[in-house]
Amino acid sequence: MPAGGKPTVRSRRLGATLRQYRLAARLDQEHAAEVLGCSKAKISRVETGISAARVGDVRVLLDLYEVEDRNVYLKLEQLARDSNKRGWWLKYPQASDKEWYADFVSMEADATYIRTYHPVFIPGLLQTGDYVRTLVSSGPTTSTPEAIDEMVTVRQTRRQLIEEGGTQYAAVIWEPALTAPMPSAKIHSEQLLHILNVAQRQNVSIQVLPFSEWRAAHLTSHFVMFSFGPEPAPEAVAYDTTTSTVVLEDLNEMAYHARIFESLRSAALPPNQSLAFIRKAIEEVQDGEKEAE
C-alpha cells in the first residue's frame, strides 16, 4: 500500500495506465485477477492507486495486455518501484501537510517535459527567493518568518529540475507578469535577470507573449502541462485554485491544452526576441530605480 495508506500520484498514474491497457485489450478485471492469482478487488485497488503494484505484477499484466513497447515496461516498472518512495519535499510541513501540493511537486519531479503558461505571475520554477517572499508577504494570509523561509527553500530546491538540465522546460509568459511594477525595483530587476540567465540553458525555452496579444492571452488561465516519458505527449495538466491544485488527466483535456499551448507559442515572441525583450525590461526597471533615487 502506498505510504500513509492513501493513493499517491505515482500509484494513481500507474493504476490508470494499467487500466487503459486492460481496456484496450478488451479484458475485464476478473481475467487480470485470474492471471495474477489474486482477487478482483486487488486489481481494482491497483487501478485506482490505493494499492501499489509490484514490479513483477506489472510485467505480467503488460504481457497479458499484449503491450509491445519496451519503453512502456521500463516506465511502468519504475513507477511501481517509486510508488512508495518518500519524496524530498515531504520533510517540509508546507508540502507534507498539503496533499495536493505534494502531488504537484511529485509530478514535477517525475516529469521529462514541463510546459507552462502564466499570464499574471512569474512561473514557480523561475521565481527567485525574494520574489517568493514578496508574493507571500502581499498575500491574504499571515505567515511566520520560519514558514516563509521554508517556502523559499522548497521553491529553490524545485528549481534544480531545470537548472541541472534534467527536464525539458518551456514557458510562455504574458508581458504584464514581467513588466508590471513590483514593490521593489531591485527585486524586479533581479527576478528578470534570473529568468534571462535560466533561459540560456539548452533545456529551457522562455517566450514572452506581448501585451497586444490580448486574444491569445485570454484563451485560458495559467496551467502547467507534464509529460513523463521520452516523448513530449502530455499526460497531466495542473492549475491552481485559491486553495489547492486541480489535476486533469483526461485524454481530451490533454489534447485541448496541448493545442492551446501551441497557439500561445505561435502568438508569442520567438525565444531570441523574448530574451531581447527581457533585457530591455531590465534596463527600464534599473533606469527607473536610478531616477527614483
PDB file of C-alpha atoms in Angstrom, residues 35-149:
ATOM      1  CA  VAL A  35      -3.721 -14.477 -14.395  1.00  0.00           C
ATOM      2  CA  LEU A  36      -2.155 -12.836 -11.335  1.00  0.00           C
ATOM      3  CA  GLY A  37      -3.727 -15.360  -8.981  1.00  0.00           C
ATOM      4  CA  CYS A  38      -5.349 -12.654  -6.873  1.00  0.00           C
ATOM      5  CA  SER A  39      -8.793 -11.218  -6.196  1.00  0.00           C
ATOM      6  CA  LYS A  40     -10.684  -8.853  -8.458  1.00  0.00           C
ATOM      7  CA  ALA A  41     -10.640  -6.413  -5.531  1.00  0.00           C
ATOM      8  CA  LYS A  42      -6.838  -6.274  -5.687  1.00  0.00           C
ATOM      9  CA  ILE A  43      -6.907  -5.389  -9.404  1.00  0.00           C
ATOM     10  CA  SER A  44      -9.426  -2.664  -8.596  1.00  0.00           C
ATOM     11  CA  ARG A  45      -7.205  -1.290  -5.789  1.00  0.00           C
ATOM     12  CA  VAL A  46      -4.181  -1.269  -8.103  1.00  0.00           C
ATOM     13  CA  GLU A  47      -6.065   0.503 -10.887  1.00  0.00           C
ATOM     14  CA  THR A  48      -7.329   3.197  -8.524  1.00  0.00           C
ATOM     15  CA  GLY A  49      -3.887   3.626  -6.956  1.00  0.00           C
ATOM     16  CA  ILE A  50      -4.971   2.512  -3.494  1.00  0.00           C
ATOM     17  CA  SER A  51      -2.536  -0.404  -3.649  1.00  0.00           C
ATOM     18  CA  ALA A  52       0.909  -0.217  -5.199  1.00  0.00           C
ATOM     19  CA  ALA A  53       1.539  -2.829  -7.889  1.00  0.00           C
ATOM     20  CA  ARG A  54       4.671  -4.957  -7.633  1.00  0.00           C
ATOM     21  CA  VAL A  55       7.156  -4.810 -10.485  1.00  0.00           C
ATOM     22  CA  GLY A  56       6.586  -8.472 -11.334  1.00  0.00           C
ATOM     23  CA  ASP A  57       2.821  -7.961 -11.450  1.00  0.00           C
ATOM     24  CA  VAL A  58       3.252  -5.023 -13.800  1.00  0.00           C
ATOM     25  CA  ARG A  59       5.267  -7.181 -16.209  1.00  0.00           C
ATOM     26  CA  VAL A  60       2.687  -9.986 -16.121  1.00  0.00           C
ATOM     27  CA  LEU A  61      -0.190  -7.576 -16.752  1.00  0.00           C
ATOM     28  CA  LEU A  62       1.570  -5.824 -19.635  1.00  0.00           C
ATOM     29  CA  ASP A  63       2.313  -9.222 -21.195  1.00  0.00           C
ATOM     30  CA  LEU A  64      -1.345 -10.159 -20.764  1.00  0.00           C
ATOM     31  CA  TYR A  65      -2.451  -6.899 -22.389  1.00  0.00           C
ATOM     32  CA  GLU A  66      -0.025  -7.586 -25.286  1.00  0.00           C
ATOM     33  CA  VAL A  67       1.878  -4.338 -24.842  1.00  0.00           C
ATOM     34  CA  GLU A  68       4.935  -4.491 -27.108  1.00  0.00           C
ATOM     35  CA  ASP A  69       6.674  -1.177 -26.412  1.00  0.00           C
ATOM     36  CA  ARG A  70       9.611  -1.913 -24.080  1.00  0.00           C
ATOM     37  CA  ASN A  71       9.741   1.733 -23.045  1.00  0.00           C
ATOM     38  CA  VAL A  72       6.279   1.290 -21.536  1.00  0.00           C
ATOM     39  CA  TYR A  73       7.564  -1.640 -19.482  1.00  0.00           C
ATOM     40  CA  LEU A  74      10.523   0.371 -18.214  1.00  0.00           C
ATOM     41  CA  LYS A  75       8.392   3.401 -17.399  1.00  0.00           C
ATOM     42  CA  LEU A  76       5.693   1.490 -15.502  1.00  0.00           C
ATOM     43  CA  GLU A  77       8.173  -0.741 -13.706  1.00  0.00           C
ATOM     44  CA  GLN A  78       9.933   2.393 -12.454  1.00  0.00           C
ATOM     45  CA  LEU A  79       6.610   3.843 -11.317  1.00  0.00           C
ATOM     46  CA  ALA A  80       5.955   0.628  -9.398  1.00  0.00           C
ATOM     47  CA  ARG A  81       9.336   0.923  -7.676  1.00  0.00           C
ATOM     48  CA  ASP A  82       8.768   4.585  -6.854  1.00  0.00           C
ATOM     49  CA  SER A  83       5.143   4.372  -5.711  1.00  0.00           C
ATOM     50  CA  ASN A  84       6.123   4.122  -2.058  1.00  0.00           C
ATOM     51  CA  LYS A  85       9.242   6.275  -2.298  1.00  0.00           C
ATOM     52  CA  ARG A  86       9.251   9.222   0.060  1.00  0.00           C
ATOM     53  CA  GLY A  87       9.957  12.433  -1.827  1.00  0.00           C
ATOM     54  CA  TRP A  88      12.418  15.034  -0.547  1.00  0.00           C
ATOM     55  CA  TRP A  89       9.572  17.541  -0.227  1.00  0.00           C
ATOM     56  CA  LEU A  90       7.752  15.554   2.456  1.00  0.00           C
ATOM     57  CA  LYS A  91      10.233  16.618   5.131  1.00  0.00           C
ATOM     58  CA  TYR A  92       8.802  20.122   4.819  1.00  0.00           C
ATOM     59  CA  PRO A  93       5.433  20.772   6.557  1.00  0.00           C
ATOM     60  CA  GLN A  94       4.346  23.065   3.708  1.00  0.00           C
ATOM     61  CA  ALA A  95       4.365  20.083   1.359  1.00  0.00           C
ATOM     62  CA  SER A  96       3.570  17.189   3.689  1.00  0.00           C
ATOM     63  CA  ASP A  97       0.545  18.943   5.246  1.00  0.00           C
ATOM     64  CA  LYS A  98      -0.999  19.688   1.844  1.00  0.00           C
ATOM     65  CA  GLU A  99      -1.623  16.538  -0.173  1.00  0.00           C
ATOM     66  CA  TRP A 100      -2.447  18.500  -3.344  1.00  0.00           C
ATOM     67  CA  TYR A 101       0.867  20.334  -3.137  1.00  0.00           C
ATOM     68  CA  ALA A 102       2.810  17.111  -2.557  1.00  0.00           C
ATOM     69  CA  ASP A 103       1.092  15.585  -5.595  1.00  0.00           C
ATOM     70  CA  PHE A 104       2.037  18.575  -7.727  1.00  0.00           C
ATOM     71  CA  VAL A 105       5.703  18.503  -6.680  1.00  0.00           C
ATOM     72  CA  SER A 106       5.757  14.731  -7.217  1.00  0.00           C
ATOM     73  CA  MET A 107       4.567  15.149 -10.811  1.00  0.00           C
ATOM     74  CA  GLU A 108       7.068  17.940 -11.315  1.00  0.00           C
ATOM     75  CA  ALA A 109       9.898  15.757 -10.009  1.00  0.00           C
ATOM     76  CA  ASP A 110       8.982  12.870 -12.343  1.00  0.00           C
ATOM     77  CA  ALA A 111       8.404  14.982 -15.448  1.00  0.00           C
ATOM     78  CA  THR A 112      10.623  14.794 -18.509  1.00  0.00           C
ATOM     79  CA  TYR A 113       8.818  17.717 -20.167  1.00  0.00           C
ATOM     80  CA  ILE A 114       7.138  20.663 -18.437  1.00  0.00           C
ATOM     81  CA  ARG A 115       5.216  23.274 -20.425  1.00  0.00           C
ATOM     82  CA  THR A 116       3.516  26.186 -18.713  1.00  0.00           C
ATOM     83  CA  TYR A 117       1.602  29.368 -19.394  1.00  0.00           C
ATOM     84  CA  HIS A 118       1.407  32.235 -16.894  1.00  0.00           C
ATOM     85  CA  PRO A 119      -0.449  35.499 -17.537  1.00  0.00           C
ATOM     86  CA  VAL A 120      -0.128  37.032 -14.039  1.00  0.00           C
ATOM     87  CA  PHE A 121       2.783  35.577 -12.059  1.00  0.00           C
ATOM     88  CA  ILE A 122       6.330  34.518 -12.818  1.00  0.00           C
ATOM     89  CA  PRO A 123       6.204  30.693 -13.204  1.00  0.00           C
ATOM     90  CA  GLY A 124       7.124  28.896  -9.974  1.00  0.00           C
ATOM     91  CA  LEU A 125      10.262  27.210 -11.334  1.00  0.00           C
ATOM     92  CA  LEU A 126      11.600  30.615 -12.397  1.00  0.00           C
ATOM     93  CA  GLN A 127      10.920  32.540  -9.195  1.00  0.00           C
ATOM     94  CA  THR A 128      13.736  33.974  -7.083  1.00  0.00           C
ATOM     95  CA  GLY A 129      13.666  33.729  -3.303  1.00  0.00           C
ATOM     96  CA  ASP A 130      12.943  37.450  -2.898  1.00  0.00           C
ATOM     97  CA  TYR A 131      10.109  37.268  -5.425  1.00  0.00           C
ATOM     98  CA  VAL A 132       8.563  34.419  -3.376  1.00  0.00           C
ATOM     99  CA  ARG A 133       8.923  36.450  -0.171  1.00  0.00           C
ATOM    100  CA  THR A 134       7.266  39.444  -1.822  1.00  0.00           C
ATOM    101  CA  LEU A 135       4.344  37.337  -3.043  1.00  0.00           C
ATOM    102  CA  VAL A 136       3.796  35.727   0.342  1.00  0.00           C
ATOM    103  CA  SER A 137       4.013  38.987   2.264  1.00  0.00           C
ATOM    104  CA  SER A 138       1.406  40.584  -0.012  1.00  0.00           C
ATOM    105  CA  GLY A 139      -0.992  37.646   0.260  1.00  0.00           C
ATOM    106  CA  PRO A 140      -4.219  37.469   2.302  1.00  0.00           C
ATOM    107  CA  THR A 141      -2.769  35.173   4.975  1.00  0.00           C
ATOM    108  CA  THR A 142      -0.077  35.835   7.547  1.00  0.00           C
ATOM    109  CA  SER A 143       2.939  33.508   7.543  1.00  0.00           C
ATOM    110  CA  THR A 144       5.670  33.240  10.125  1.00  0.00           C
ATOM    111  CA  PRO A 145       9.258  34.015   9.119  1.00  0.00           C
ATOM    112  CA  GLU A 146      10.037  30.294   9.507  1.00  0.00           C
ATOM    113  CA  ALA A 147       7.188  29.320   7.162  1.00  0.00           C
ATOM    114  CA  ILE A 148       8.324  31.858   4.570  1.00  0.00           C
ATOM    115  CA  ASP A 149      11.909  30.561   4.777  1.00  0.00           C
TER     116      ASP A 149
END
